[in-house]
XYZ file of C-alpha atoms in Angstrom:
371
model
C 54.497 32.905 16.658
C 50.971 31.715 17.257
C 47.912 33.918 16.883
C 45.887 33.376 20.045
C 42.587 34.174 18.357
C 42.994 31.767 15.476
C 44.311 29.085 17.799
C 41.349 29.600 20.180
C 39.019 29.121 17.229
C 40.775 25.746 16.383
C 40.325 24.544 19.999
C 36.659 25.705 20.036
C 35.883 23.795 16.921
C 36.908 20.562 18.513
C 33.904 19.168 20.439
C 35.328 18.189 23.844
C 32.507 17.646 26.316
C 34.013 16.105 29.422
C 35.766 13.698 29.489
C 37.614 15.045 26.531
C 39.739 12.955 24.248
C 41.194 13.045 20.776
C 40.718 15.963 18.395
C 41.151 18.875 20.897
C 44.476 17.301 22.018
C 45.522 16.848 18.406
C 45.065 20.679 17.910
C 47.232 21.252 20.962
C 49.931 18.885 19.998
C 50.197 20.338 16.436
C 50.857 23.754 18.044
C 53.288 22.656 20.730
C 55.634 20.227 18.940
C 56.980 22.866 16.548
C 57.737 24.993 19.560
C 60.090 22.357 20.906
C 57.761 20.807 23.559
C 58.099 17.150 24.255
C 54.433 16.083 24.362
C 53.251 13.152 26.435
C 49.604 12.203 25.789
C 48.091 9.346 27.856
C 44.542 8.009 28.500
C 43.523 6.546 31.854
C 40.422 5.308 33.579
C 37.323 3.336 33.014
C 33.641 4.188 32.748
C 31.718 5.884 34.251
C 34.424 8.455 35.024
C 36.758 7.676 32.166
C 38.473 7.094 29.988
C 40.148 10.556 30.133
C 42.923 11.891 27.957
C 45.610 14.130 29.560
C 48.695 15.917 28.195
C 52.006 16.838 29.785
C 54.246 19.061 27.502
C 57.637 20.163 28.693
C 60.260 22.393 27.015
C 63.703 23.622 28.091
C 66.069 22.809 30.830
C 66.528 26.078 32.629
C 66.985 26.468 36.369
C 63.476 27.871 36.860
C 60.453 25.862 35.866
C 57.042 27.593 35.281
C 54.053 25.364 34.686
C 50.710 26.379 33.203
C 47.730 24.213 34.179
C 44.342 24.067 32.426
C 41.698 21.886 30.906
C 40.271 21.505 27.468
C 37.105 19.621 28.461
C 33.924 21.625 28.535
C 30.361 21.299 30.010
C 27.657 20.248 27.499
C 26.506 23.334 25.558
C 22.758 22.823 25.948
C 20.216 24.371 23.519
C 19.308 27.935 22.580
C 22.666 29.107 21.127
C 22.597 31.889 18.510
C 24.969 29.849 16.382
C 26.696 26.587 16.798
C 28.527 26.170 20.086
C 31.434 24.612 18.127
C 31.652 27.299 15.369
C 34.351 29.523 16.843
C 32.623 32.396 15.158
C 33.523 35.985 15.757
C 30.647 38.507 15.842
C 31.030 42.144 16.934
C 34.471 41.621 18.519
C 33.418 38.474 20.506
C 34.615 34.994 19.924
C 31.833 32.542 20.627
C 31.841 28.846 21.557
C 31.602 26.421 24.441
C 34.841 26.790 26.276
C 35.753 30.264 25.047
C 36.066 31.469 28.644
C 36.199 28.240 30.536
C 38.902 27.689 29.534
C 40.112 27.108 25.948
C 40.661 30.802 25.550
C 43.341 30.838 28.372
C 44.920 27.702 26.952
C 45.222 29.351 23.560
C 46.648 32.525 25.201
C 49.314 30.696 27.041
C 50.355 28.534 24.002
C 50.572 31.755 21.988
C 52.562 33.385 24.769
C 54.936 30.400 24.929
C 55.658 30.854 21.151
C 57.171 34.241 21.931
C 59.976 32.932 24.242
C 62.288 29.949 24.747
C 63.580 30.893 28.173
C 63.870 28.494 31.071
C 61.748 25.381 31.562
C 58.105 25.649 30.659
C 55.409 23.035 30.935
C 51.723 22.685 30.223
C 49.600 20.367 32.466
C 46.381 19.876 30.453
C 43.492 17.566 31.450
C 40.417 16.410 29.783
C 38.554 15.924 33.045
C 38.152 19.194 35.008
C 34.504 19.701 34.528
C 33.679 16.132 35.413
C 34.515 14.140 38.494
C 38.240 14.841 38.043
C 39.045 11.268 38.998
C 41.427 10.632 36.135
C 42.520 14.183 35.324
C 45.025 16.419 37.131
C 45.647 13.759 39.825
C 46.787 11.301 37.150
C 48.924 14.043 35.564
C 50.647 14.684 38.915
C 51.327 10.950 39.260
C 52.802 11.050 35.722
C 54.922 14.066 36.570
C 56.222 12.363 39.724
C 57.269 9.258 37.772
C 59.225 11.470 35.279
C 60.733 13.708 38.003
C 58.920 16.781 36.626
C 58.631 19.292 39.441
C 57.677 22.911 38.703
C 58.766 25.851 40.865
C 55.653 27.854 40.140
C 52.226 27.003 38.586
C 49.818 29.345 36.924
C 46.190 28.036 36.436
C 44.296 29.729 33.641
C 40.778 29.562 35.115
C 38.456 32.513 34.427
C 39.054 34.556 37.563
C 38.291 38.111 36.273
C 34.805 39.384 37.121
C 33.970 42.856 35.662
C 37.086 43.473 33.534
C 40.120 41.509 32.591
C 42.742 41.648 35.407
C 40.472 42.664 38.293
C 40.957 39.423 40.267
C 43.647 36.864 40.917
C 42.926 33.778 43.006
C 45.637 32.925 45.567
C 43.706 30.167 47.265
C 40.431 28.203 47.267
C 38.092 26.963 49.901
C 37.777 23.186 50.422
C 34.667 21.220 49.577
C 33.105 18.179 51.233
C 29.837 16.433 50.600
C 28.146 14.416 53.406
C 25.325 11.975 53.261
C 23.224 11.196 56.429
C 20.879 8.240 56.583
C 18.698 7.696 59.597
C 17.161 4.206 59.890
C 13.698 3.555 61.183
C 11.025 0.843 61.072
C 8.194 1.007 58.600
C 4.679 0.716 59.900
C 1.103 2.011 59.811
C 0.599 5.603 61.062
C -2.364 4.425 63.106
C -0.038 2.066 65.085
C 3.037 4.245 65.763
C 4.007 2.091 68.715
C 4.696 -0.793 66.223
C 6.906 1.358 63.994
C 9.898 3.762 64.421
C 9.706 7.023 62.588
C 13.242 8.255 61.558
C 11.966 11.660 60.458
C 11.982 13.470 63.830
C 15.558 12.256 64.458
C 16.700 13.567 61.108
C 14.980 16.840 61.882
C 16.828 17.076 65.158
C 20.156 16.386 63.505
C 19.619 19.062 60.888
C 18.402 21.518 63.549
C 21.655 21.199 65.460
C 23.704 21.424 62.284
C 21.903 24.505 61.292
C 23.169 26.245 64.421
C 26.832 25.285 63.894
C 29.221 28.198 63.345
C 32.412 26.725 62.014
C 34.396 29.895 62.101
C 34.244 33.676 61.493
C 36.519 33.661 58.464
C 40.220 34.481 58.221
C 42.359 37.224 56.762
C 42.043 35.690 53.258
C 38.965 33.461 53.540
C 35.288 34.082 54.090
C 33.558 32.094 56.816
C 33.059 28.348 56.162
C 29.475 27.357 55.505
C 27.318 24.251 55.792
C 24.356 23.910 53.481
C 21.596 21.252 53.373
C 21.262 20.306 49.685
C 18.790 17.452 49.884
C 16.234 15.755 52.151
C 14.756 12.495 50.988
C 12.310 10.092 52.589
C 10.951 8.417 49.459
C 7.515 7.720 51.039
C 4.731 7.532 48.416
C 2.027 6.720 50.940
C 0.343 9.102 53.290
C -0.451 6.467 55.893
C 2.918 4.769 56.196
C 5.736 5.575 58.607
C 8.897 5.351 56.459
C 11.798 2.944 57.027
C 14.478 5.637 56.636
C 15.061 9.305 56.099
C 18.147 10.830 54.402
C 19.771 14.182 53.938
C 22.782 15.529 52.060
C 25.038 18.364 53.119
C 27.700 20.393 51.309
C 30.362 22.256 53.242
C 32.662 24.914 51.797
C 35.498 25.509 54.189
C 38.567 27.627 54.722
C 42.082 26.684 55.699
C 41.181 26.385 59.399
C 39.658 22.961 58.698
C 40.334 19.613 57.076
C 37.650 17.686 55.165
C 37.917 14.527 57.250
C 37.591 16.471 60.530
C 34.371 18.064 59.252
C 32.911 14.687 58.390
C 33.589 13.496 61.860
C 32.077 16.617 63.332
C 28.844 15.985 61.450
C 28.912 12.274 62.463
C 29.139 13.085 66.119
C 26.151 15.384 65.881
C 24.135 12.800 64.015
C 24.980 9.953 66.427
C 23.821 12.050 69.415
C 20.258 12.142 67.965
C 20.126 8.881 66.084
C 22.037 5.805 67.280
C 22.636 3.625 64.226
C 22.794 6.566 61.749
C 24.982 6.038 58.747
C 27.188 9.099 57.885
C 29.406 9.038 54.780
C 31.455 11.734 53.366
C 33.551 12.653 50.321
C 36.175 15.387 50.211
C 36.402 17.008 46.845
C 39.342 19.116 47.796
C 41.107 20.677 50.750
C 41.409 24.423 51.263
C 44.764 25.994 50.224
C 46.374 29.342 50.249
C 49.391 30.654 48.356
C 50.499 33.476 50.658
C 50.909 36.814 48.808
C 54.517 37.138 47.857
C 56.918 37.202 44.819
C 54.735 35.125 42.521
C 51.464 37.016 43.044
C 53.387 40.352 42.787
C 55.037 39.220 39.484
C 51.677 38.387 38.079
C 49.971 41.519 39.443
C 52.764 43.703 37.859
C 52.165 42.031 34.533
C 48.473 42.660 34.742
C 48.900 46.308 35.706
C 51.329 46.830 32.844
C 48.941 45.421 30.226
C 45.610 46.715 31.560
C 46.234 49.444 34.075
C 44.126 47.429 36.547
C 45.444 46.411 39.992
C 43.932 42.984 40.667
C 42.278 42.032 43.922
C 43.842 38.937 45.538
C 40.981 36.601 46.401
C 39.969 33.125 47.528
C 36.282 33.350 46.587
C 34.411 30.968 44.397
C 34.285 27.271 43.817
C 37.050 24.762 43.535
C 39.454 24.191 40.696
C 42.228 21.850 39.892
C 44.570 24.252 41.777
C 43.393 22.266 44.840
C 45.557 19.351 43.678
C 48.414 21.341 42.157
C 48.918 23.334 45.296
C 50.649 20.185 46.744
C 53.493 20.711 44.201
C 54.485 24.299 44.373
C 53.025 27.859 44.853
C 49.938 28.205 42.629
C 48.000 31.241 41.506
C 45.032 31.421 39.145
C 44.318 34.163 36.534
C 42.301 34.178 33.413
C 39.469 35.667 31.455
C 36.173 37.340 32.592
C 33.930 34.613 33.944
C 30.537 36.240 33.217
C 29.514 33.811 30.448
C 31.140 30.633 31.571
C 28.809 27.593 31.354
C 26.085 29.891 29.874
C 24.446 29.867 26.456
C 26.475 31.902 23.906
C 29.650 31.718 25.985
C 32.027 34.273 24.525
C 35.316 36.063 25.003
C 36.252 39.501 23.773
C 38.959 39.128 21.043
C 40.843 42.036 22.513
C 40.849 40.380 25.957
C 42.353 37.244 24.385
C 45.155 39.244 22.984
C 45.750 41.202 26.149
C 45.758 37.964 28.219
C 48.431 36.595 25.854
C 50.559 39.669 26.528
C 50.129 39.188 30.288
C 51.107 35.498 30.088
C 54.088 36.335 27.912
C 55.211 38.876 30.573
C 54.794 36.329 33.308
C 56.856 33.730 31.331
C 59.619 36.326 30.758
C 59.696 37.508 34.429
C 59.439 34.067 35.957
C 62.098 32.422 33.780
C 64.667 35.144 33.184
């Protein structure tokens, strides 16, 4: 049986700023192979988004297949840490290191939980590119799974979902995310001769004014209202006496399951074209909204949490996106992990006791899901 704390320390001591490769996967493989997992490591992609290393580990041939999905890449630690961000040091009951919460701690807990049982079919879907553009991460893993005929019945994602105490929140869905760029063309000229130029700024202002008044929806039973935010306005004009040749803006939309990303792009394009013929609107969908309706899987997980902590979790769809947005295409997906208060912060840390309790919860889930 694997000690989750010692194993988390080993993962934390492997520098794995996204896109992660090499040593951190060595640590994982060393722990999984003796448990009987068939480990498939592969590297894909080219710069600038790659190369990225991923791992698919599968054990057993039971009728039920539970997958655990996570990532071992981390954001850069930045400066100002009390100790080394790669030390895996324990001080006053807290384990410190970049990725302690997001999410090497949860990966360690699940590997330790898996070492307690050999029931059913169990897999780990681990990427080195969740914190980055996710171009060659979980999507590539899903393609690998499809080529091998690996299809889980249920998937647990170990993102840090807890807020005030371990077990208080489980994610059963996520909002979608789309970024949109608007470029309004004009004609450069001298401000003293406006009839010889074409100022694009008033048209961009009109576009953004209409967008500001858009109400996409009032929310749903499980999702908060969708929102459109202007995240950048750029003219790039260094001179006070020149009418610029173009004006640009960027939007970010977080949307619930009443919408699709492509439809929202077209909605913004229609608004822009009403005010500025010739406008260029481009969009990128980071992920669609998804919902795993409350049912047997969320109940199973909630019961395991209550049994270990006494806390009844809130089922929620709040927060940003995660790789569950991709995995939801395979099977029912829920997310549950550590307290997220220090993720991406200086001196990121997890309580040692929480790490052990999370291992107990995951072990219970494995037992209940695969028995």
